[in-house]
């Protein structure tokens, strides 16, 4: 509910992204292939369909963690596919579409959106070659005709998004409602950025975070967007209101194992039952836009232009820097006797202490999926022990006021404290979700209890540091 009430644009402020490794079977065999984007896109659709089938059938193995193999709640997986956030005034909603009815993926290319069926009328999944051919056709159709880039209408302030959606329906009527349903009900959104070939991880990060002003191939309300570039790079963009990082990580790991080469071999060697026919693709918005008169078209274009200008300003007002630290990793940290997560959290605390001259409210999420319907709790990285460590290290590197043995012991105390609090948060003993629930329960106009109205409580929620960790993913 908290995410749905926020009025800031979901892009940059709420959505998250993963930069995923290359498909080695494609890079090795097809490095200069101009169809690299479409090959990888086809293999992603097929792998996603397999994973969707595991989720929908209940055959996906339950996740378990820790030495005791504690089972985790799987409710979150129902939001993975055929789901979408819906903009509404004051508080957004969401829709989950029946996977037994909707069996297509939504594909974005050249700012246009296409419906691509994944199975034929008899329920047989289309072959890799057929899906690749369909994606190529999407690209060809998108390059032959310019259109209004409606995807920008999902980048605005949420109340503006709600007004834009209402205006879309007013202008296009029932046909526009049907088109919106087609976009929203797709298994996921595959974004074919075939015109972009990022050459660095920073360029990839900008592309996945906000498109880097190079593409309109996004519908930021979709829970899953897979971004594939012209040189085969892959990014996962997630809408955070419905889905947290860990279920998404499991899905991404499955995608990475399902390489183009492996899936092609399975089709050829095991005589997998696939449909050899070609999916009939459908340009979702084009028929509706063609029905609009000149006045309505101009009005819609004005809406899109305003949203694009606001979005460009939002992108320009934010900065992204990328750091790949290669001096050492988690194995060294473990050998030194520290928790890798707690160690990195203290490094971040020291960095922000030296940046701001003091410690600031820092958010790290811990999953509480050992409870039914559990999602996350806040692990606060600030503690008396971390404060003592930061002060001992001093405002500048190599501060001489404390000896190295004392600094090392304070680091150990700070990491032990952080690990303890992480365990408490994972066991449902955190405070933030409890206080959030109490504040939501307060009726409009009702005077908040003194704790919730205290200035320190408000300050503690002004996050100036976000420190999140997800497991490494590789193919």
XYZ file of C-alpha atoms in Angstrom:
475
model
C 0.000 0.000 0.000
C 2.851 2.377 0.792
C 4.230 2.167 -2.744
C 0.772 2.629 -4.279
C 0.197 5.831 -2.307
C 3.412 7.515 -3.433
C 2.775 10.180 -6.076
C 6.313 10.468 -7.429
C 7.036 8.940 -10.845
C 7.748 5.215 -10.506
C 10.710 5.462 -12.882
C 13.882 6.543 -11.012
C 12.050 6.810 -7.670
C 10.504 3.344 -7.214
C 11.371 0.937 -10.030
C 14.576 -1.077 -9.749
C 16.787 -2.762 -12.321
C 19.321 -5.561 -12.678
C 22.123 -5.644 -15.222
C 22.298 -9.286 -16.352
C 25.229 -11.111 -17.994
C 25.537 -11.749 -21.715
C 24.299 -14.952 -23.305
C 27.625 -16.670 -23.995
C 26.091 -18.971 -26.625
C 25.060 -15.916 -28.670
C 28.111 -13.740 -28.110
C 30.435 -16.569 -29.091
C 28.583 -17.507 -32.263
C 26.890 -14.294 -33.376
C 28.971 -11.342 -32.225
C 28.383 -9.282 -35.363
C 24.895 -10.606 -36.075
C 22.412 -7.754 -36.564
C 19.646 -10.041 -35.321
C 21.357 -10.567 -31.941
C 18.670 -8.538 -30.161
C 15.868 -10.639 -31.632
C 17.601 -13.964 -31.009
C 18.067 -13.168 -27.350
C 14.571 -11.728 -27.129
C 13.090 -14.949 -28.522
C 15.009 -17.133 -26.065
C 13.895 -14.878 -23.186
C 10.240 -15.191 -24.162
C 10.494 -18.959 -24.360
C 12.361 -19.263 -21.048
C 9.921 -16.879 -19.359
C 7.037 -19.004 -20.620
C 8.626 -22.119 -19.091
C 9.058 -20.352 -15.744
C 5.508 -18.992 -15.937
C 4.245 -22.546 -16.384
C 6.142 -23.662 -13.286
C 4.626 -20.818 -11.269
C 1.068 -21.254 -12.544
C 1.072 -25.041 -12.084
C 2.543 -24.867 -8.593
C 5.516 -26.972 -9.705
C 8.124 -24.308 -8.911
C 10.135 -25.634 -5.940
C 9.561 -23.667 -2.766
C 12.454 -21.409 -1.784
C 14.245 -22.249 1.450
C 16.979 -20.383 3.298
C 19.532 -20.958 6.023
C 21.004 -24.045 7.604
C 17.571 -25.037 8.836
C 16.171 -24.725 5.287
C 13.346 -22.471 6.441
C 10.613 -22.364 3.760
C 9.638 -18.960 2.348
C 6.196 -17.697 1.408
C 5.523 -18.003 -2.332
C 2.559 -15.615 -2.551
C 4.702 -12.945 -4.227
C 5.197 -15.119 -7.298
C 1.600 -14.600 -8.393
C 2.499 -10.983 -9.196
C 5.330 -11.937 -11.568
C 3.359 -12.466 -14.765
C 0.295 -10.897 -16.427
C 0.273 -8.093 -13.860
C 0.354 -4.329 -14.023
C 0.124 -1.253 -11.836
C -2.827 1.007 -12.681
C -2.575 4.784 -12.079
C -5.373 6.271 -9.987
C -5.823 9.659 -8.267
C -4.407 9.694 -4.716
C -3.625 5.958 -4.639
C -2.842 3.559 -7.485
C -4.298 0.080 -7.855
C -3.133 -3.006 -9.731
C -4.551 -5.753 -11.915
C -3.710 -9.437 -12.121
C -4.875 -11.091 -15.324
C -5.884 -14.747 -15.574
C -2.977 -16.747 -17.069
C -5.411 -19.352 -18.377
C -6.988 -16.662 -20.572
C -4.027 -14.491 -21.548
C -1.137 -16.273 -23.256
C 0.700 -13.451 -25.023
C 3.680 -11.230 -24.322
C 3.757 -7.487 -24.916
C 6.683 -6.301 -27.042
C 7.856 -2.689 -27.296
C 9.804 -1.600 -30.365
C 10.295 1.855 -31.844
C 7.943 3.368 -29.286
C 5.137 1.040 -30.413
C 3.569 -1.894 -28.582
C 2.794 -5.305 -30.050
C 0.872 -8.354 -28.921
C 2.926 -11.504 -29.583
C 1.153 -14.831 -28.890
C 3.359 -17.427 -27.199
C 1.247 -20.514 -27.908
C -0.933 -21.528 -30.853
C -4.644 -22.356 -30.744
C -3.871 -25.899 -29.595
C -1.717 -24.703 -26.707
C 1.645 -25.623 -28.269
C 4.390 -23.110 -27.552
C 5.890 -21.495 -30.629
C 9.391 -22.507 -31.673
C 12.425 -20.346 -31.077
C 12.681 -19.598 -34.800
C 9.007 -18.576 -34.987
C 9.330 -16.209 -32.031
C 12.503 -14.705 -33.483
C 10.717 -14.137 -36.782
C 7.844 -12.439 -34.955
C 10.197 -10.062 -33.145
C 11.851 -9.180 -36.450
C 8.422 -8.406 -37.855
C 7.697 -6.127 -34.874
C 10.902 -4.279 -35.673
C 10.038 -3.993 -39.361
C 6.556 -2.663 -38.673
C 7.854 -0.179 -36.109
C 10.434 1.241 -38.531
C 7.924 1.645 -41.345
C 5.564 3.929 -39.473
C 5.972 6.677 -36.877
C 3.400 6.924 -34.137
C 2.589 8.749 -30.915
C 4.926 7.446 -28.203
C 2.278 6.596 -25.620
C 4.758 4.914 -23.262
C 5.869 8.339 -22.012
C 2.482 8.669 -20.281
C 3.706 6.144 -17.657
C 6.696 8.292 -16.640
C 4.909 11.183 -14.923
C 3.749 11.996 -11.424
C 1.172 9.332 -10.583
C -1.775 11.735 -10.476
C -0.743 13.019 -13.911
C -0.507 9.403 -15.120
C -4.046 8.819 -13.871
C -5.323 11.899 -15.713
C -3.485 10.851 -18.881
C -4.993 7.367 -18.720
C -8.484 8.815 -18.288
C -7.885 11.097 -21.265
C -6.679 8.153 -23.353
C -9.903 6.289 -22.632
C -12.017 9.391 -23.255
C -10.412 9.904 -26.654
C -10.296 6.259 -27.734
C -13.330 4.826 -25.971
C -13.837 1.075 -25.677
C -11.162 0.379 -28.317
C -8.568 2.197 -26.194
C -9.692 0.321 -23.082
C -9.157 -2.927 -24.975
C -5.721 -1.802 -26.164
C -4.657 -0.891 -22.623
C -5.808 -4.306 -21.432
C -3.654 -5.953 -24.112
C -0.556 -4.102 -22.882
C -1.271 -4.716 -19.206
C -2.254 -8.398 -19.518
C 0.879 -9.522 -21.352
C 3.032 -12.109 -19.585
C 5.718 -9.423 -19.428
C 6.985 -6.530 -21.517
C 9.941 -7.258 -23.797
C 11.660 -4.004 -24.805
C 13.619 -4.322 -28.056
C 16.198 -1.524 -27.935
C 17.876 -2.800 -31.110
C 19.040 0.716 -32.026
C 21.105 1.055 -28.847
C 24.452 -0.701 -28.314
C 25.853 0.226 -24.890
C 29.570 -0.346 -24.545
C 29.955 0.023 -20.760
C 28.158 -1.044 -17.619
C 27.381 2.600 -16.834
C 25.664 3.040 -20.197
C 23.684 -0.148 -19.552
C 22.684 1.078 -16.090
C 21.376 4.380 -17.450
C 19.460 2.591 -20.190
C 17.738 0.259 -17.730
C 17.168 2.932 -15.063
C 15.415 5.499 -17.233
C 16.201 4.857 -20.904
C 18.941 7.515 -20.973
C 16.718 9.650 -23.270
C 17.437 7.149 -26.065
C 14.194 5.170 -26.136
C 10.448 5.286 -25.548
C 10.167 1.484 -25.447
C 8.872 1.345 -21.887
C 5.618 0.905 -20.002
C 6.797 1.549 -16.466
C 3.616 0.210 -14.869
C 4.356 -3.345 -16.076
C 5.741 -5.472 -13.261
C 8.433 -7.016 -15.478
C 10.257 -5.320 -18.341
C 13.112 -7.149 -20.040
C 15.329 -4.761 -22.014
C 17.434 -6.256 -24.833
C 19.897 -4.092 -26.768
C 21.288 -4.305 -30.278
C 24.463 -5.982 -29.026
C 22.637 -8.524 -26.864
C 22.891 -6.837 -23.458
C 20.043 -7.590 -21.060
C 18.442 -5.640 -18.244
C 15.560 -6.472 -15.902
C 13.345 -3.528 -14.850
C 10.906 -4.217 -12.013
C 7.905 -2.257 -10.758
C 8.335 -2.338 -6.987
C 4.779 -1.968 -5.663
C 3.849 -5.544 -6.482
C 7.153 -7.385 -6.459
C 10.306 -7.373 -4.364
C 13.782 -8.287 -5.463
C 14.174 -11.894 -4.329
C 11.374 -13.516 -6.405
C 12.709 -11.500 -9.340
C 16.216 -12.861 -8.708
C 14.956 -16.451 -8.962
C 13.274 -15.643 -12.271
C 16.399 -13.947 -13.638
C 18.590 -16.881 -12.645
C 16.290 -19.183 -14.608
C 16.543 -16.880 -17.642
C 20.327 -16.921 -17.492
C 20.452 -20.718 -17.426
C 18.121 -20.882 -20.436
C 20.568 -19.657 -23.058
C 19.687 -19.420 -26.739
C 22.076 -22.259 -27.511
C 20.647 -24.565 -24.845
C 17.058 -23.930 -25.856
C 17.848 -24.441 -29.528
C 19.586 -27.729 -28.731
C 16.606 -28.918 -26.689
C 14.285 -28.225 -29.614
C 16.531 -30.025 -32.088
C 17.742 -33.000 -30.045
C 14.778 -33.858 -27.859
C 12.070 -33.282 -30.475
C 10.265 -30.929 -28.097
C 6.657 -30.400 -29.083
C 6.521 -26.891 -30.529
C 4.326 -25.100 -32.989
C 6.020 -24.557 -36.350
C 3.486 -21.933 -37.401
C 4.222 -18.234 -37.059
C 2.550 -16.151 -34.326
C 0.170 -13.509 -35.659
C 1.421 -10.271 -34.130
C -0.793 -7.269 -33.511
C 0.151 -3.579 -33.255
C -1.851 -2.785 -30.130
C -2.449 0.975 -30.313
C -2.180 1.623 -34.053
C -5.809 0.782 -34.982
C -7.118 3.009 -32.172
C -4.845 5.936 -33.024
C -5.853 5.727 -36.684
C -9.489 6.251 -35.668
C -8.795 9.544 -33.879
C -9.569 12.766 -35.726
C -6.936 15.497 -36.117
C -8.089 17.408 -33.059
C -7.956 14.375 -30.766
C -4.604 13.342 -32.226
C -3.157 16.774 -31.494
C -4.543 16.671 -27.962
C -2.964 13.266 -27.345
C 0.352 14.387 -28.825
C 0.329 17.382 -26.499
C -0.160 15.075 -23.510
C 2.768 12.926 -24.618
C 4.995 15.951 -25.306
C 4.310 17.362 -21.828
C 5.061 14.006 -20.220
C 8.268 13.640 -22.255
C 9.468 17.130 -21.309
C 8.815 16.459 -17.607
C 10.546 13.101 -17.895
C 13.609 14.589 -19.584
C 13.865 17.127 -16.754
C 13.596 14.313 -14.206
C 16.370 12.356 -15.926
C 18.593 15.442 -16.139
C 18.087 16.181 -12.430
C 19.457 12.790 -11.379
C 22.969 11.412 -11.663
C 24.241 7.865 -11.812
C 27.767 6.662 -11.174
C 28.869 3.061 -11.497
C 31.680 1.435 -9.514
C 32.999 -2.079 -9.970
C 35.275 -2.827 -7.002
C 37.720 -5.603 -7.851
C 40.378 -5.394 -5.133
C 38.718 -8.161 -3.146
C 35.304 -9.745 -2.627
C 33.141 -11.744 -0.261
C 35.614 -14.639 0.086
C 38.261 -12.338 1.584
C 35.670 -10.694 3.848
C 34.503 -14.083 5.132
C 38.099 -15.216 5.765
C 38.596 -12.051 7.798
C 35.665 -13.112 9.980
C 33.002 -10.650 8.820
C 29.567 -10.947 7.305
C 29.962 -9.628 3.718
C 26.672 -7.725 3.904
C 27.425 -6.130 7.276
C 30.972 -5.279 6.127
C 29.694 -3.464 3.018
C 27.006 -1.706 5.047
C 29.666 -0.297 7.370
C 31.753 0.795 4.385
C 28.686 2.692 3.140
C 28.149 4.174 6.601
C 31.723 5.438 6.688
C 31.388 6.892 3.176
C 28.174 8.776 4.021
C 29.690 9.916 7.339
C 32.594 11.456 5.466
C 30.280 12.874 2.786
C 27.699 14.519 5.070
C 29.806 14.998 8.196
C 27.393 12.782 10.151
C 25.472 9.550 9.852
C 22.192 9.771 7.963
C 19.098 7.560 7.808
C 20.017 4.544 5.682
C 17.593 1.961 4.339
C 18.401 -1.686 3.768
C 15.591 -4.189 3.229
C 15.417 -7.642 4.775
C 12.908 -10.189 3.551
C 10.349 -11.531 6.012
C 9.004 -14.188 3.679
C 9.290 -16.834 6.399
C 5.858 -15.441 7.363
C 2.701 -15.828 5.263
C 2.358 -12.854 2.884
C 5.641 -11.492 4.250
C 7.561 -9.067 2.066
C 10.238 -6.881 3.644
C 11.271 -5.099 6.821
C 13.732 -2.255 7.220
C 17.194 -3.004 8.515
C 18.595 0.259 9.821
C 22.341 0.480 9.362
C 22.828 3.169 12.013
C 23.551 1.968 15.527
C 25.643 3.115 18.501
C 28.297 0.654 17.343
C 28.369 1.966 13.765
C 28.485 5.526 15.090
C 31.492 4.664 17.259
C 33.202 2.996 14.293
C 32.679 5.997 11.982
C 33.983 8.435 14.593
C 37.012 6.238 15.236
C 37.820 6.114 11.511
C 37.588 9.897 11.375
C 36.433 12.364 8.719
C 39.373 11.575 6.414
C 41.301 8.422 5.441
C 44.222 7.408 7.690
C 42.976 9.510 10.594
C 45.633 9.037 13.339
C 43.442 9.598 16.407
C 42.767 5.887 16.925
C 45.091 2.936 16.432
C 44.410 0.327 13.776
C 43.644 -2.452 16.328
C 41.000 -0.248 17.963
C 39.493 0.639 14.582
C 39.398 -3.034 13.636
C 37.652 -3.975 16.887
C 35.103 -1.206 16.394
C 34.454 -2.475 12.880
C 33.873 -5.944 14.307
C 31.492 -4.564 16.937
C 29.598 -2.582 14.282
C 29.234 -5.536 11.902
C 28.131 -7.830 14.760
C 25.503 -5.268 15.756
C 24.279 -4.973 12.169
C 24.052 -8.751 11.745
C 22.055 -9.007 14.968
C 19.589 -6.344 13.847
C 19.256 -7.998 10.428
C 18.246 -11.242 12.138
C 15.685 -9.394 14.268
C 14.225 -7.680 11.197
C 13.993 -10.997 9.316
C 12.218 -12.496 12.329
C 9.570 -9.773 12.231
C 11.086 -7.818 15.123
C 11.786 -4.617 13.181
C 9.945 -1.382 13.889
C 9.354 0.353 10.551
C 6.561 -1.782 9.095
C 4.782 -1.753 12.466
C 4.918 2.049 12.657
C 3.869 2.326 8.999
C 0.807 0.171 9.677
C -0.156 2.315 12.672
C 0.151 5.520 10.641
C -1.979 4.048 7.814
C -4.651 3.007 10.314
C -4.985 6.604 11.502
C -8.112 8.000 9.873
C -8.083 11.228 7.849
C -8.103 14.187 10.187
C -7.332 12.030 13.221
C -4.596 13.349 15.468
C -1.545 11.118 15.300
C -0.072 9.697 18.514
C 2.841 11.721 19.830
C 5.374 9.126 18.677
C 4.204 9.224 15.058
C 4.038 13.027 15.006
C 7.437 13.500 16.656
C 9.978 15.374 14.451
C 12.546 12.647 15.072
C 10.155 10.045 13.609
C 9.728 12.142 10.472
C 13.489 12.649 10.199
C 14.149 8.941 10.597
C 12.070 8.255 7.458
C 13.933 10.764 5.312
C 16.223 8.233 3.695
C 19.481 9.789 2.492
C 21.148 6.460 1.979
C 19.853 3.287 0.334
C 21.989 0.197 0.726
C 20.540 -2.913 -0.857
C 22.136 -6.249 -1.620
C 21.039 -8.924 -4.091
C 22.831 -12.193 -4.809
C 25.219 -12.176 -7.722
C 23.803 -13.606 -10.965
C 25.795 -15.264 -13.699
C 25.112 -17.542 -16.602
